[in-house]
PDB file of C-alpha atoms in Angstrom:
ATOM      1  CA  LYS D  10     -48.059-167.514 -38.354  1.00 68.00           C
ATOM      2  CA  ALA D  11     -45.023-169.463 -39.375  1.00 81.00           C
ATOM      3  CA  GLY D  12     -44.668-170.086 -43.090  1.00 93.00           C
ATOM      4  CA  VAL D  13     -44.284-173.325 -44.958  1.00 96.00           C
ATOM      5  CA  THR D  14     -41.117-175.103 -43.946  1.00 97.00           C
ATOM      6  CA  GLN D  15     -39.221-177.702 -45.915  1.00 97.00           C
ATOM      7  CA  THR D  16     -36.398-179.941 -44.811  1.00 97.00           C
ATOM      8  CA  PRO D  17     -33.711-180.448 -45.738  1.00 97.00           C
ATOM      9  CA  ARG D  18     -32.886-177.385 -47.806  1.00 96.00           C
ATOM     10  CA  TYR D  19     -30.112-179.087 -49.740  1.00 97.00           C
ATOM     11  CA  LEU D  20     -29.493-182.721 -50.500  1.00 96.00           C
ATOM     12  CA  ILE D  21     -26.930-184.616 -52.555  1.00 98.00           C
ATOM     13  CA  LYS D  22     -27.690-188.216 -53.485  1.00 98.00           C
ATOM     14  CA  THR D  23     -26.272-190.843 -55.789  1.00 98.00           C
ATOM     15  CA  ARG D  24     -28.096-192.484 -58.680  1.00 98.00           C
ATOM     16  CA  GLY D  25     -30.148-195.447 -57.538  1.00 98.00           C
ATOM     17  CA  GLN D  26     -30.637-194.188 -54.001  1.00 98.00           C
ATOM     18  CA  GLN D  27     -33.919-193.032 -52.585  1.00 98.00           C
ATOM     19  CA  VAL D  28     -34.760-189.778 -50.855  1.00 98.00           C
ATOM     20  CA  THR D  29     -37.486-188.429 -48.582  1.00 98.00           C
ATOM     21  CA  LEU D  30     -38.351-184.752 -48.394  1.00 98.00           C
ATOM     22  CA  SER D  31     -40.476-183.192 -45.701  1.00 98.00           C
ATOM     23  CA  CYS D  32     -42.917-180.307 -45.675  1.00 98.00           C
ATOM     24  CA  SER D  33     -44.755-178.651 -42.807  1.00 98.00           C
ATOM     25  CA  PRO D  34     -47.658-176.479 -43.982  1.00 96.00           C
ATOM     26  CA  ILE D  35     -48.928-173.283 -42.458  1.00 94.00           C
ATOM     27  CA  SER D  36     -51.003-173.983 -39.365  1.00 92.00           C
ATOM     28  CA  GLY D  37     -54.602-174.604 -40.356  1.00 89.00           C
ATOM     29  CA  HIS D  38     -53.820-175.470 -43.960  1.00 90.00           C
ATOM     30  CA  ARG D  39     -54.904-178.974 -44.864  1.00 90.00           C
ATOM     31  CA  SER D  40     -53.939-179.031 -48.519  1.00 91.00           C
ATOM     32  CA  VAL D  41     -50.320-179.671 -49.443  1.00 95.00           C
ATOM     33  CA  SER D  42     -49.023-179.768 -52.999  1.00 94.00           C
ATOM     34  CA  TRP D  43     -45.619-180.696 -54.353  1.00 96.00           C
ATOM     35  CA  TYR D  44     -43.896-179.314 -57.433  1.00 95.00           C
ATOM     36  CA  GLN D  45     -40.696-180.071 -59.267  1.00 96.00           C
ATOM     37  CA  GLN D  46     -38.883-177.074 -60.729  1.00 93.00           C
ATOM     38  CA  THR D  47     -36.116-177.412 -63.293  1.00 91.00           C
ATOM     39  CA  PRO D  48     -34.634-174.880 -65.736  1.00 86.00           C
ATOM     40  CA  GLY D  49     -35.851-176.848 -68.739  1.00 79.00           C
ATOM     41  CA  GLN D  50     -39.339-177.879 -67.627  1.00 82.00           C
ATOM     42  CA  GLY D  51     -40.315-175.075 -65.296  1.00 84.00           C
ATOM     43  CA  LEU D  52     -42.784-175.805 -62.496  1.00 89.00           C
ATOM     44  CA  GLN D  53     -44.374-179.204 -62.797  1.00 90.00           C
ATOM     45  CA  PHE D  54     -47.114-180.416 -60.494  1.00 90.00           C
ATOM     46  CA  LEU D  55     -46.393-183.690 -58.717  1.00 94.00           C
ATOM     47  CA  PHE D  56     -49.368-184.286 -56.446  1.00 92.00           C
ATOM     48  CA  GLU D  57     -51.678-182.755 -53.894  1.00 93.00           C
ATOM     49  CA  TYR D  58     -52.733-184.167 -50.550  1.00 94.00           C
ATOM     50  CA  PHE D  59     -55.762-183.181 -48.558  1.00 92.00           C
ATOM     51  CA  SER D  60     -56.782-184.777 -45.282  1.00 91.00           C
ATOM     52  CA  GLU D  61     -54.237-187.570 -45.729  1.00 94.00           C
ATOM     53  CA  THR D  62     -55.591-188.472 -49.180  1.00 94.00           C
ATOM     54  CA  GLN D  63     -54.053-187.826 -52.549  1.00 93.00           C
ATOM     55  CA  ARG D  64     -56.549-185.572 -54.282  1.00 88.00           C
ATOM     56  CA  ASN D  65     -54.729-184.670 -57.489  1.00 87.00           C
ATOM     57  CA  LYS D  66     -51.789-186.179 -59.298  1.00 89.00           C
ATOM     58  CA  GLY D  67     -49.479-184.940 -62.006  1.00 89.00           C
ATOM     59  CA  ASN D  68     -47.809-186.913 -64.750  1.00 89.00           C
ATOM     60  CA  PHE D  69     -44.802-188.381 -62.985  1.00 95.00           C
ATOM     61  CA  PRO D  70     -43.620-192.005 -62.794  1.00 96.00           C
ATOM     62  CA  GLY D  71     -44.459-194.196 -59.855  1.00 96.00           C
ATOM     63  CA  ARG D  72     -40.989-193.622 -58.390  1.00 97.00           C
ATOM     64  CA  PHE D  73     -42.433-190.382 -57.042  1.00 98.00           C
ATOM     65  CA  SER D  74     -44.781-190.867 -54.147  1.00 97.00           C
ATOM     66  CA  GLY D  75     -46.032-188.949 -51.195  1.00 97.00           C
ATOM     67  CA  ARG D  76     -48.108-189.070 -48.097  1.00 97.00           C
ATOM     68  CA  GLN D  77     -49.716-186.776 -45.600  1.00 97.00           C
ATOM     69  CA  PHE D  78     -50.022-187.233 -41.892  1.00 97.00           C
ATOM     70  CA  SER D  79     -52.905-186.374 -39.598  1.00 95.00           C
ATOM     71  CA  ASN D  80     -51.209-183.106 -38.606  1.00 94.00           C
ATOM     72  CA  SER D  81     -51.097-182.157 -42.328  1.00 95.00           C
ATOM     73  CA  ARG D  82     -47.329-182.522 -42.573  1.00 97.00           C
ATOM     74  CA  SER D  83     -46.362-184.164 -45.816  1.00 98.00           C
ATOM     75  CA  GLU D  84     -43.481-186.163 -47.162  1.00 98.00           C
ATOM     76  CA  MET D  85     -42.536-187.024 -50.684  1.00 98.00           C
ATOM     77  CA  ASN D  86     -40.314-189.909 -51.630  1.00 98.00           C
ATOM     78  CA  VAL D  87     -38.342-190.552 -54.767  1.00 98.00           C
ATOM     79  CA  SER D  88     -36.986-194.040 -55.248  1.00 96.00           C
ATOM     80  CA  THR D  89     -34.256-195.222 -57.603  1.00 97.00           C
ATOM     81  CA  LEU D  90     -32.980-191.723 -58.219  1.00 98.00           C
ATOM     82  CA  GLU D  91     -31.966-190.681 -61.708  1.00 97.00           C
ATOM     83  CA  LEU D  92     -29.760-187.781 -62.796  1.00 97.00           C
ATOM     84  CA  GLY D  93     -32.834-186.086 -64.242  1.00 96.00           C
ATOM     85  CA  ASP D  94     -34.419-185.914 -60.801  1.00 97.00           C
ATOM     86  CA  SER D  95     -32.024-183.134 -59.877  1.00 97.00           C
ATOM     87  CA  ALA D  96     -34.299-180.186 -59.232  1.00 96.00           C
ATOM     88  CA  LEU D  97     -35.762-177.776 -56.739  1.00 95.00           C
ATOM     89  CA  TYR D  98     -38.712-179.439 -55.038  1.00 97.00           C
ATOM     90  CA  LEU D  99     -41.294-176.994 -53.794  1.00 96.00           C
ATOM     91  CA  CYS D 100     -44.052-177.608 -51.333  1.00 96.00           C
ATOM     92  CA  ALA D 101     -47.102-175.381 -51.144  1.00 95.00           C
ATOM     93  CA  SER D 102     -49.983-175.299 -48.703  1.00 93.00           C
ATOM     94  CA  SER D 103     -53.412-173.753 -48.896  1.00 90.00           C
ATOM     95  CA  MET D 104     -56.619-173.630 -46.958  1.00 84.00           C
ATOM     96  CA  THR D 105     -59.345-176.130 -47.642  1.00 69.00           C
ATOM     97  CA  GLY D 106     -62.282-175.949 -49.927  1.00 61.00           C
ATOM     98  CA  THR D 107     -62.750-177.169 -53.429  1.00 58.00           C
ATOM     99  CA  GLY D 108     -63.917-174.236 -55.489  1.00 55.00           C
ATOM    100  CA  SER D 109     -62.420-171.714 -53.117  1.00 61.00           C
ATOM    101  CA  SER D 110     -60.104-168.960 -54.219  1.00 63.00           C
ATOM    102  CA  TYR D 111     -57.436-169.770 -51.698  1.00 78.00           C
ATOM    103  CA  GLU D 112     -53.933-169.191 -52.924  1.00 85.00           C
ATOM    104  CA  GLN D 113     -50.991-171.459 -52.325  1.00 89.00           C
ATOM    105  CA  TYR D 114     -48.169-170.501 -50.017  1.00 92.00           C
ATOM    106  CA  PHE D 115     -44.795-171.893 -50.948  1.00 94.00           C
ATOM    107  CA  GLY D 116     -41.898-173.106 -48.896  1.00 95.00           C
ATOM    108  CA  PRO D 117     -38.278-172.272 -49.767  1.00 94.00           C
ATOM    109  CA  GLY D 118     -37.777-175.608 -51.478  1.00 95.00           C
ATOM    110  CA  THR D 119     -35.375-178.498 -51.232  1.00 97.00           C
ATOM    111  CA  ARG D 120     -32.539-178.471 -53.738  1.00 96.00           C
ATOM    112  CA  LEU D 121     -31.846-182.083 -54.708  1.00 97.00           C
ATOM    113  CA  THR D 122     -28.705-182.926 -56.635  1.00 98.00           C
ATOM    114  CA  VAL D 123     -28.275-186.447 -57.985  1.00 98.00           C
ATOM    115  CA  THR D 124     -24.746-187.476 -58.957  1.00 97.00           C
TER     116      THR D 124
ATOM    117  CA  ALA V  28     -57.188-179.228 -69.810  1.00 68.00           C
ATOM    118  CA  GLN V  29     -56.239-175.853 -68.471  1.00 73.00           C
ATOM    119  CA  SER V  30     -53.128-174.113 -69.769  1.00 84.00           C
ATOM    120  CA  VAL V  31     -51.313-170.909 -68.953  1.00 91.00           C
ATOM    121  CA  THR V  32     -49.154-169.082 -71.472  1.00 93.00           C
ATOM    122  CA  GLN V  33     -46.642-166.436 -70.555  1.00 94.00           C
ATOM    123  CA  LEU V  34     -45.401-164.564 -73.592  1.00 91.00           C
ATOM    124  CA  GLY V  35     -41.726-163.795 -73.370  1.00 90.00           C
ATOM    125  CA  SER V  36     -39.475-165.938 -71.229  1.00 92.00           C
ATOM    126  CA  HIS V  37     -37.143-162.976 -70.758  1.00 95.00           C
ATOM    127  CA  VAL V  38     -38.089-159.313 -70.414  1.00 97.00           C
ATOM    128  CA  SER V  39     -35.655-156.450 -69.921  1.00 97.00           C
ATOM    129  CA  VAL V  40     -36.659-152.958 -68.864  1.00 97.00           C
ATOM    130  CA  SER V  41     -34.773-149.887 -67.749  1.00 97.00           C
ATOM    131  CA  GLU V  42     -35.051-148.747 -64.184  1.00 97.00           C
ATOM    132  CA  GLY V  43     -38.051-146.435 -63.922  1.00 97.00           C
ATOM    133  CA  ALA V  44     -39.723-147.820 -67.037  1.00 98.00           C
ATOM    134  CA  LEU V  45     -43.063-149.597 -67.270  1.00 98.00           C
ATOM    135  CA  VAL V  46     -43.089-153.304 -66.545  1.00 98.00           C
ATOM    136  CA  LEU V  47     -45.533-155.436 -68.553  1.00 98.00           C
ATOM    137  CA  LEU V  48     -45.561-159.205 -68.194  1.00 98.00           C
ATOM    138  CA  ARG V  49     -48.131-161.075 -70.244  1.00 97.00           C
ATOM    139  CA  CYS V  50     -50.270-164.015 -69.240  1.00 96.00           C
ATOM    140  CA  ASN V  51     -53.063-165.765 -71.106  1.00 94.00           C
ATOM    141  CA  TYR V  52     -55.048-168.715 -69.904  1.00 91.00           C
ATOM    142  CA  SER V  53     -57.366-171.167 -71.572  1.00 86.00           C
ATOM    143  CA  SER V  54     -60.690-171.671 -69.904  1.00 70.00           C
ATOM    144  CA  SER V  55     -64.356-171.451 -70.680  1.00 64.00           C
ATOM    145  CA  VAL V  56     -65.078-170.585 -67.073  1.00 67.00           C
ATOM    146  CA  PRO V  57     -63.231-167.713 -65.399  1.00 64.00           C
ATOM    147  CA  PRO V  58     -60.881-169.378 -62.937  1.00 73.00           C
ATOM    148  CA  TYR V  59     -58.947-167.938 -60.070  1.00 87.00           C
ATOM    149  CA  LEU V  60     -55.787-166.208 -61.237  1.00 91.00           C
ATOM    150  CA  PHE V  61     -52.527-165.483 -59.487  1.00 94.00           C
ATOM    151  CA  TRP V  62     -49.146-163.913 -60.021  1.00 96.00           C
ATOM    152  CA  TYR V  63     -46.169-165.159 -58.062  1.00 96.00           C
ATOM    153  CA  VAL V  64     -42.587-163.901 -57.888  1.00 97.00           C
ATOM    154  CA  GLN V  65     -39.521-166.019 -57.240  1.00 95.00           C
ATOM    155  CA  TYR V  66     -36.147-164.688 -56.200  1.00 92.00           C
ATOM    156  CA  PRO V  67     -33.033-166.855 -56.670  1.00 86.00           C
ATOM    157  CA  ASN V  68     -32.926-169.935 -54.447  1.00 80.00           C
ATOM    158  CA  GLN V  69     -36.247-169.117 -52.858  1.00 85.00           C
ATOM    159  CA  GLY V  70     -39.808-170.345 -53.080  1.00 89.00           C
ATOM    160  CA  LEU V  71     -42.632-168.506 -54.797  1.00 93.00           C
ATOM    161  CA  GLN V  72     -44.199-165.473 -53.162  1.00 94.00           C
ATOM    162  CA  LEU V  73     -47.741-164.345 -53.945  1.00 94.00           C
ATOM    163  CA  LEU V  74     -47.898-160.948 -55.632  1.00 96.00           C
ATOM    164  CA  LEU V  75     -51.634-160.709 -56.209  1.00 95.00           C
ATOM    165  CA  LYS V  76     -54.737-162.706 -57.006  1.00 92.00           C
ATOM    166  CA  TYR V  77     -58.001-162.340 -58.853  1.00 90.00           C
ATOM    167  CA  THR V  78     -61.061-164.119 -57.551  1.00 83.00           C
ATOM    168  CA  THR V  79     -64.254-162.237 -58.328  1.00 78.00           C
ATOM    169  CA  GLY V  80     -65.342-158.629 -58.473  1.00 79.00           C
ATOM    170  CA  ALA V  81     -63.085-155.802 -59.574  1.00 80.00           C
ATOM    171  CA  THR V  82     -61.053-156.754 -62.596  1.00 87.00           C
ATOM    172  CA  LEU V  83     -58.107-154.533 -61.698  1.00 93.00           C
ATOM    173  CA  VAL V  84     -56.230-156.142 -58.868  1.00 94.00           C
ATOM    174  CA  LYS V  85     -53.545-154.446 -56.823  1.00 95.00           C
ATOM    175  CA  GLY V  86     -50.756-156.423 -55.250  1.00 94.00           C
ATOM    176  CA  ILE V  87     -47.616-155.928 -53.265  1.00 94.00           C
ATOM    177  CA  ASN V  88     -44.591-153.880 -54.292  1.00 93.00           C
ATOM    178  CA  GLY V  89     -46.624-151.639 -56.607  1.00 96.00           C
ATOM    179  CA  PHE V  90     -47.705-154.394 -58.995  1.00 97.00           C
ATOM    180  CA  GLU V  91     -51.187-154.707 -60.399  1.00 97.00           C
ATOM    181  CA  ALA V  92     -52.939-156.909 -62.925  1.00 97.00           C
ATOM    182  CA  GLU V  93     -56.084-156.621 -64.968  1.00 93.00           C
ATOM    183  CA  PHE V  94     -58.381-159.540 -65.658  1.00 91.00           C
ATOM    184  CA  LYS V  95     -59.863-159.362 -69.152  1.00 91.00           C
ATOM    185  CA  LYS V  96     -62.352-162.140 -69.693  1.00 87.00           C
ATOM    186  CA  SER V  97     -62.865-161.400 -73.383  1.00 88.00           C
ATOM    187  CA  GLU V  98     -59.137-161.757 -74.009  1.00 90.00           C
ATOM    188  CA  THR V  99     -58.577-164.517 -71.418  1.00 90.00           C
ATOM    189  CA  SER V 100     -55.657-162.461 -70.178  1.00 93.00           C
ATOM    190  CA  PHE V 101     -54.240-161.443 -66.827  1.00 95.00           C
ATOM    191  CA  HIS V 102     -51.245-159.232 -67.573  1.00 97.00           C
ATOM    192  CA  LEU V 103     -49.031-157.931 -64.775  1.00 98.00           C
ATOM    193  CA  THR V 104     -47.877-154.325 -64.750  1.00 98.00           C
ATOM    194  CA  LYS V 105     -45.879-151.910 -62.664  1.00 98.00           C
ATOM    195  CA  PRO V 106     -45.567-148.228 -63.626  1.00 97.00           C
ATOM    196  CA  SER V 107     -41.921-147.837 -62.656  1.00 97.00           C
ATOM    197  CA  ALA V 108     -39.418-150.675 -62.443  1.00 97.00           C
ATOM    198  CA  HIS V 109     -36.999-150.885 -59.548  1.00 96.00           C
ATOM    199  CA  MET V 110     -33.773-152.846 -59.417  1.00 96.00           C
ATOM    200  CA  SER V 111     -35.253-155.034 -56.702  1.00 95.00           C
ATOM    201  CA  ASP V 112     -37.977-156.200 -59.131  1.00 96.00           C
ATOM    202  CA  ALA V 113     -35.474-158.376 -60.979  1.00 96.00           C
ATOM    203  CA  ALA V 114     -36.781-161.910 -60.483  1.00 96.00           C
ATOM    204  CA  GLU V 115     -38.768-164.711 -62.098  1.00 96.00           C
ATOM    205  CA  TYR V 116     -42.509-164.161 -62.382  1.00 97.00           C
ATOM    206  CA  PHE V 117     -45.111-166.882 -62.704  1.00 96.00           C
ATOM    207  CA  CYS V 118     -48.736-166.650 -63.678  1.00 95.00           C
ATOM    208  CA  ALA V 119     -51.007-169.363 -62.291  1.00 92.00           C
ATOM    209  CA  VAL V 120     -54.582-170.537 -62.610  1.00 89.00           C
ATOM    210  CA  ARG V 121     -56.578-172.429 -60.034  1.00 84.00           C
ATOM    211  CA  THR V 122     -59.590-174.317 -61.277  1.00 78.00           C
ATOM    212  CA  ARG V 123     -62.712-174.964 -59.276  1.00 74.00           C
ATOM    213  CA  ARG V 124     -61.460-178.524 -58.843  1.00 75.00           C
ATOM    214  CA  ASN V 125     -58.516-177.171 -56.878  1.00 75.00           C
ATOM    215  CA  GLN V 126     -55.956-177.848 -59.583  1.00 79.00           C
ATOM    216  CA  PHE V 127     -53.167-175.344 -60.086  1.00 83.00           C
ATOM    217  CA  TYR V 128     -51.529-174.684 -63.440  1.00 87.00           C
ATOM    218  CA  PHE V 129     -48.445-172.501 -63.761  1.00 91.00           C
ATOM    219  CA  GLY V 130     -46.976-170.707 -66.722  1.00 92.00           C
ATOM    220  CA  THR V 131     -43.377-171.323 -67.698  1.00 92.00           C
ATOM    221  CA  GLY V 132     -42.265-168.089 -66.088  1.00 94.00           C
ATOM    222  CA  THR V 133     -40.832-164.767 -67.235  1.00 96.00           C
ATOM    223  CA  SER V 134     -37.423-163.642 -66.097  1.00 96.00           C
ATOM    224  CA  LEU V 135     -37.391-159.889 -65.534  1.00 97.00           C
ATOM    225  CA  THR V 136     -34.115-157.999 -65.824  1.00 97.00           C
ATOM    226  CA  VAL V 137     -33.951-154.369 -64.741  1.00 97.00           C
ATOM    227  CA  ILE V 138     -31.223-152.314 -66.379  1.00 96.00           C
ATOM    228  CA  PRO V 139     -29.799-149.446 -64.318  1.00 94.00           C
TER     229      PRO V 139
END
């Protein structure tokens, strides 16, 4: 099976712009989660989508949003970019089932730099 | 709320020495536990996981971890460190509500 793919791998944006990142989960995985990773804050959970619905949400401002399509592919959007949004954005997919032990499989990430 | 604590943000060991990376979690109900490894500019790769059953879990690359409920710990070990083990290691907990919590990570340096 192909792994989790994320596009683009690298992105440079200017403050105030918006950006959309894409994630394709492993075939058959219906849960997709997004994380922000920075040297100072570590891995921080953004949100999780399952069957096109946001199931869990982290503590990020409303500028961060996401969605999931019927084929389980997911996008996250950041509007009005700030310098502090520079980070590695990781997408992870897992099989379904609340209460299951299924692990998350991570993509290689999108490195976003805001100038 | 669930939390995961990794003691020691940086650990250095000599090549061939024992690797011990510590992880403690807070939970009244044993959750699902994971260790992930991250190499530079890459995503996280699953090393091993604990779900139920045997408390000593074996993973890839010679790593293993022991779940100790009484200590709420899930420490990662490897008998003999290799240069290729140098990476960032993350401990994670998954609750029964499908929420993942990650530790802040431990950077492992292997000295030749």
